[in-house]
Structure formats: structure tokens, C-alpha cells
Coordinates of C-alpha atoms in Angstrom, one line a residue:
M1 CA 32.5 63.9 120.6
K2 CA 36.2 63.6 119.7
E3 CA 38.5 60.6 120.0
M4 CA 39.7 59.4 123.4
L5 CA 43.0 60.3 124.3
W6 CA 44.4 57.0 125.2
H7 CA 47.4 57.4 127.4
E8 CA 50.3 55.1 126.3
Q9 CA 50.9 54.5 130.1
Y10 CA 47.7 52.5 130.3
N11 CA 49.3 49.9 127.8
L12 CA 50.6 46.8 129.5
G13 CA 52.1 45.3 126.4
I14 CA 49.5 42.4 126.5
D15 CA 47.3 42.6 123.8
E16 CA 44.3 41.0 125.0
I17 CA 44.2 43.0 128.2
D18 CA 45.1 46.3 126.6
H19 CA 42.3 45.7 124.1
M20 CA 40.1 45.1 127.0
H21 CA 41.0 48.2 128.7
Q22 CA 40.4 50.3 125.7
R23 CA 36.9 48.6 125.3
M24 CA 35.9 49.5 128.8
F25 CA 36.8 53.2 128.4
Y26 CA 34.8 53.1 124.9
L27 CA 31.8 52.0 126.8
L28 CA 32.1 54.3 129.5
K29 CA 32.4 57.3 126.8
T30 CA 29.1 55.9 125.1
L31 CA 27.5 56.0 128.5
V32 CA 28.4 59.7 129.1
S33 CA 26.9 60.5 125.7
Q34 CA 23.8 58.6 126.4
N35 CA 23.6 60.2 129.9
E36 CA 24.0 63.8 128.6
T37 CA 20.6 63.9 127.2
G38 CA 18.8 62.7 130.2
T39 CA 16.2 61.1 128.0
E40 CA 18.1 57.6 127.3
K41 CA 17.5 55.9 130.6
D42 CA 16.7 52.5 128.9
A43 CA 20.1 52.9 126.8
C44 CA 22.0 53.7 129.9
R45 CA 20.7 50.7 131.6
E46 CA 21.6 48.3 128.8
T47 CA 25.2 49.9 128.5
I48 CA 25.8 49.7 132.3
H49 CA 24.5 45.9 132.1
F50 CA 26.9 45.2 129.3
L51 CA 29.7 47.0 130.8
R52 CA 29.4 45.1 134.3
K53 CA 29.3 41.8 132.4
Y54 CA 32.3 42.9 130.2
A55 CA 34.3 44.0 133.3
L56 CA 33.9 40.5 135.1
H57 CA 34.9 38.9 131.9
H58 CA 38.1 41.2 131.7
F59 CA 38.8 40.4 135.6
A60 CA 38.7 36.6 134.8
S61 CA 41.1 36.9 132.0
E62 CA 43.5 39.2 133.8
E63 CA 43.5 36.6 136.8
R64 CA 44.1 33.8 134.4
Y65 CA 47.0 35.7 133.1
M66 CA 48.5 36.7 136.6
Q67 CA 48.2 32.9 137.6
Y68 CA 49.8 31.7 134.5
M69 CA 52.7 34.2 134.9
G70 CA 52.9 33.2 138.7
Y71 CA 52.6 36.8 139.7
E72 CA 53.3 37.2 143.5
G73 CA 50.9 40.0 144.0
Y74 CA 47.8 37.8 142.5
Q75 CA 46.0 37.2 145.7
M76 CA 45.9 41.1 146.6
H77 CA 45.1 42.0 143.0
K78 CA 42.2 39.6 142.9
K79 CA 40.9 41.1 146.1
L80 CA 40.7 44.5 144.6
H81 CA 38.7 43.0 141.8
D82 CA 36.4 41.1 144.3
Q83 CA 35.7 44.2 146.3
L84 CA 34.6 46.1 143.1
R85 CA 32.4 43.2 142.1
D86 CA 31.1 42.3 145.4
V87 CA 30.8 45.7 147.1
S88 CA 31.1 48.7 144.9
I89 CA 28.9 47.6 141.9
P90 CA 26.1 46.3 143.8
A91 CA 26.2 49.7 145.8
L92 CA 26.0 51.7 142.6
D93 CA 23.3 49.2 141.2
D94 CA 21.0 49.9 144.3
E95 CA 21.4 53.6 143.9
L96 CA 20.7 53.4 140.1
E97 CA 17.5 51.5 140.9
R98 CA 16.4 53.7 143.8
E99 CA 17.1 56.9 141.6
G100 CA 15.6 55.7 138.5
Y101 CA 18.7 55.9 136.4
S102 CA 18.7 59.6 137.0
K103 CA 21.7 61.7 135.5
E104 CA 23.1 62.2 138.9
A105 CA 23.2 58.2 139.6
V106 CA 24.5 57.5 136.2
G107 CA 27.0 60.2 136.6
H108 CA 28.1 58.7 140.0
F109 CA 28.5 55.3 138.3
I110 CA 30.5 56.9 135.4
G111 CA 32.8 58.7 137.9
V112 CA 33.4 55.9 140.1
C113 CA 34.2 53.5 137.0
V114 CA 36.5 55.9 135.2
G115 CA 38.5 56.6 138.4
W116 CA 38.6 53.1 139.6
F117 CA 39.8 51.6 136.2
A118 CA 42.2 54.6 135.5
G119 CA 43.9 54.4 138.9
H120 CA 43.9 50.5 138.9
I121 CA 45.5 50.1 135.5
L122 CA 48.2 52.6 136.5
V123 CA 48.9 51.2 139.8
E124 CA 48.0 47.7 140.2
D125 CA 47.9 46.5 136.4
R126 CA 51.2 48.1 135.5
A127 CA 52.8 46.1 138.4
I128 CA 51.8 42.9 136.8
V129 CA 54.3 43.6 134.0
G130 CA 57.0 45.3 136.2
K131 CA 55.8 48.9 135.3
P132 CA 54.7 50.4 138.5
V133 CA 54.0 54.0 138.5
S134 CA 56.7 54.8 141.3
G135 CA 58.6 52.9 143.7
W136 CA 56.9 52.5 147.4
I137 CA 58.4 54.3 150.4
Y138 CA 58.9 52.1 153.4
G139 CA 60.4 54.2 156.3
K140 CA 57.8 55.9 158.5
E141 CA 59.9 59.0 158.4
E142 CA 59.4 59.2 154.8
A143 CA 55.8 57.9 154.8
D144 CA 54.0 61.2 154.3
W145 CA 56.4 62.1 151.3
G146 CA 55.7 58.6 150.0
I147 CA 51.8 59.0 150.2
A148 CA 52.2 62.5 148.2
K149 CA 54.5 61.0 145.6
A150 CA 52.4 58.0 144.8
A151 CA 49.4 60.4 144.1
E152 CA 51.5 62.9 142.2
Q153 CA 53.0 60.3 139.9
V154 CA 49.6 59.0 138.8
F155 CA 48.5 62.4 137.7
R156 CA 52.0 63.0 136.2
V157 CA 51.7 60.0 133.7
L158 CA 48.3 61.2 132.8
S159 CA 49.4 64.7 131.9
G160 CA 53.0 64.1 131.0
K161 CA 54.0 66.9 133.4
S162 CA 54.6 67.5 137.1
E163 CA 56.8 70.1 139.1
I164 CA 56.7 71.1 142.5
L165 CA 55.4 74.6 143.0
D166 CA 55.8 75.1 146.6
E167 CA 57.3 72.7 149.4
S168 CA 55.8 74.7 152.1
Y169 CA 52.3 75.5 150.6
D170 CA 50.3 77.5 152.9
G171 CA 46.9 76.3 152.0
R172 CA 45.6 79.1 149.9
D173 CA 42.4 78.0 148.1
L174 CA 42.8 76.6 144.7
D175 CA 40.7 78.0 141.6
H176 CA 37.4 76.3 142.2
G177 CA 39.2 73.5 144.1
I178 CA 37.9 70.0 144.6
Y179 CA 39.0 68.4 148.0
S180 CA 38.9 64.9 149.0
R181 CA 39.7 63.8 152.7
L182 CA 40.6 60.2 153.5
R183 CA 40.6 59.2 157.3
Y184 CA 42.8 56.4 158.2
V185 CA 42.9 54.5 161.6
S186 CA 45.6 52.0 162.8
A187 CA 45.3 49.1 165.2
N188 CA 46.2 51.4 168.3
K189 CA 43.7 53.9 167.2
E190 CA 46.1 56.4 165.6
T191 CA 44.3 58.6 163.1
V192 CA 45.9 60.0 160.0
Q193 CA 44.0 62.1 157.8
V194 CA 45.0 62.8 154.1
V195 CA 43.4 65.7 151.9
I196 CA 44.2 66.0 148.2
G197 CA 42.9 69.2 146.2
I198 CA 42.9 69.6 142.6
E199 CA 41.5 72.7 140.5
E200 CA 38.0 71.9 139.0
R201 CA 39.2 72.8 135.4
A202 CA 42.0 70.4 135.8
I203 CA 39.9 67.5 136.7
L204 CA 37.3 68.3 134.0
K205 CA 40.1 68.5 131.3
M206 CA 41.7 65.3 132.5
F207 CA 38.0 63.5 132.4
G208 CA 37.4 65.1 129.0
E209 CA 40.5 63.9 127.5
M210 CA 40.3 60.4 128.8
L211 CA 36.6 59.9 127.4
G212 CA 37.1 62.1 124.5
I213 CA 34.6 64.8 125.7
E214 CA 35.5 68.3 124.3
N215 CA 34.5 71.3 126.6
P216 CA 32.5 69.6 129.3
K217 CA 29.3 71.4 130.2
L218 CA 29.5 72.7 133.6
D219 CA 25.7 72.5 134.1
A220 CA 25.7 68.7 133.1
S221 CA 26.4 65.8 135.1
I222 CA 30.0 65.6 133.9
P223 CA 31.3 67.7 136.7
Y224 CA 29.8 65.4 139.1
A225 CA 31.3 62.3 137.4
A226 CA 34.7 64.1 137.2
R227 CA 34.7 64.8 140.9
Q228 CA 33.7 61.1 141.7
M229 CA 36.6 60.0 139.4
F230 CA 39.0 62.3 141.3
C231 CA 37.9 60.6 144.6
Q232 CA 38.7 57.1 143.1
L233 CA 42.0 58.2 141.9
V234 CA 42.8 59.7 145.3
K235 CA 41.6 56.6 147.1
L236 CA 43.6 54.1 144.9
T237 CA 46.9 55.9 145.0
A238 CA 47.2 58.2 148.1
V239 CA 48.8 55.5 150.0
N240 CA 52.0 53.6 150.0
K241 CA 52.7 50.1 150.9
M242 CA 53.9 50.7 154.5
F243 CA 50.8 52.9 155.1
M244 CA 48.4 50.2 153.7
E245 CA 49.9 47.7 156.1
Q246 CA 49.6 50.0 159.0
Y247 CA 46.4 51.7 158.5
L248 CA 42.7 50.9 157.4
L249 CA 40.7 53.5 155.5
D250 CA 37.9 54.6 158.0
K251 CA 36.1 57.2 155.9
E252 CA 36.3 59.2 152.6
E253 CA 34.4 62.3 151.6
L254 CA 34.5 65.5 149.5
I255 CA 35.0 68.5 151.6
L256 CA 34.9 72.3 151.2
Y257 CA 37.7 74.7 151.4
G258 CA 36.4 76.0 154.6
Q259 CA 36.4 72.6 156.1
L260 CA 40.2 72.3 155.1
Y261 CA 40.9 75.8 156.5
E262 CA 39.3 74.8 159.8
M263 CA 41.7 71.6 159.8
T264 CA 44.9 73.8 159.3
E265 CA 43.7 76.2 162.1
K266 CA 43.2 73.4 164.6
C267 CA 46.3 71.4 163.7
A268 CA 49.2 72.4 161.4
P269 CA 49.8 69.6 158.7
S270 CA 52.5 67.3 159.2
Y271 CA 53.3 67.5 155.5
H272 CA 52.0 69.7 152.6
I273 CA 53.1 70.4 149.1
L274 CA 51.6 72.0 145.9
Y275 CA 52.3 70.6 142.5
D276 CA 51.6 71.6 138.9
V277 CA 50.4 68.4 137.2
G278 CA 49.9 69.9 133.7
Y279 CA 46.2 70.1 133.9
G280 CA 46.3 72.5 136.9
R281 CA 47.6 72.5 140.4
L282 CA 47.3 69.7 142.9
A283 CA 47.4 70.3 146.7
F284 CA 48.4 67.6 149.2
Y285 CA 48.2 67.6 153.0
V286 CA 48.8 65.0 155.7
F287 CA 47.4 65.7 159.3
R288 CA 48.7 63.4 162.0

């Protein structure tokens, strides 16, 4: 494997925390290598066990720093840590044990962790040191644009490039597109659905660069892990502050292009746009 491409945008300027972030990505890279053979289940188990302990150690260190600095977003940030520790990780552990640490189960674990840590660092951790990825949009008339911009800027800082290709994108299928749908519900039962699509080659290239994997094999567990990473990035970034305050995430799932096409036939999206984010094309839709 080649060296990981460590994006400068991941660095907070706090040596201890930056080192921990790099260490966690190195462990995930090691886990990918172990999982590719499909014969190192004990090694995968040990690496996951160590990664879990190391992540909790990191969370504690980061929380101490936030408290020391009097960071006003501490409670919300800690809540995200707690949710990963108390909900997401136990669910992944159950799946790993149930599936006997299969390549698919380990790939799921890798994808969720890579996506969670990448999105969390870029969105939440950068905010600790006053380096948020983007400013949040508050007005409801700008809410859809704000959701799209938050997602687009995360992919931009990863690739170093982003440009609008089509502000009235008609929903043509992407090249082997991967689509993630998130459904949100407000207190008065108003439903909003967000769909973000990306070309498979783009998410594979992003995943490979982040973990130092050259030419990911399409018949291995890496594409599955990359899809899970994409879902996590979408979940963590496809909302702005106003949106989070008014809606709760009700459901998230990967969908096929045919399902997206049916959605557009039933109801025209209230907002849709197509970006080039360096790695490939990123499509965005909001349905109200």
C-alpha cells in the first residue's frame, strides 16, 4: 500500500489531537489490509478492539481540551462522541460477532468509521479551533441551498476542487452512481427528503487516497466500505444548523437510481444541483 494522503484540512493545530487523528486512520488502513485477504479474522478482531479503545481514549482527551478552552459547543460535541460509543459501535460489534468477522461485516465497520471520523474532523473538530468548513445558513428560504453547500464544501476540502456544473440538474443518472437518501421529520410531521449521489469512481478514489490504497479492487470489500463511508459523510454534513434544530433524522438508506427517478416523477425536487468535486460528480436533491 502507498502512504496515506493526509489532508492538511484535517489538522487542527493541536499536536496531541492531530497525532491521534492520524493514528486512527493508520489503524483503519491496517484493518483494510487485513480484511482484504479474508483469512486474518483474528488480526481484524485485535485491530478493531485496539481501535475501539484508542478512539475512546481520544474522545476523552478531546473533551478535556474542550472543557479547558471553555468551548461553547462542548455538550453537543460530547453528545456525538457518546452516540458513536454507546449506539453505533455496539451495533457494529453485534454485527461483527453475528457474521463471524466476515469481509462484509468488517468492511461495514471500516466504512462507517472512516466516514464518521472524516466528517467529524472536518465539521465538528475544526469548529473547536474556529475553522468550520462553512458558515451555517439560518433563513428557511435558504435552507435547501445551505444543506447542499455544507455537503459540497466537505467534499471540496477533501479534493481541493469544486465547481457548479448545473444549477438546474435534471437528474440524469451518474456514471455508476451511489445514492444516499435521508428522511427528516419535524415536530408537526412535515417530511423532507435529502438525496445525495456521487459517482462510484469518485468515492473509491477518495477512500483509496484517505487510507493509502492504490487501485481499489472492485471485487473486494473496499467498494462496500467506500459506500458506507459515503453514507456517513452524507449523514454528518447534509444538514445546516437551522435544519438540525427543526428536524429529526427518521431514516437513512442507500437507494438505486430507479428509486430516485420515481421520486422525481412523483414530486419535483424543491432544490437540485450538480457539482464537480474533483474526484467526480456530486448530485444533490431536496424533496419537500
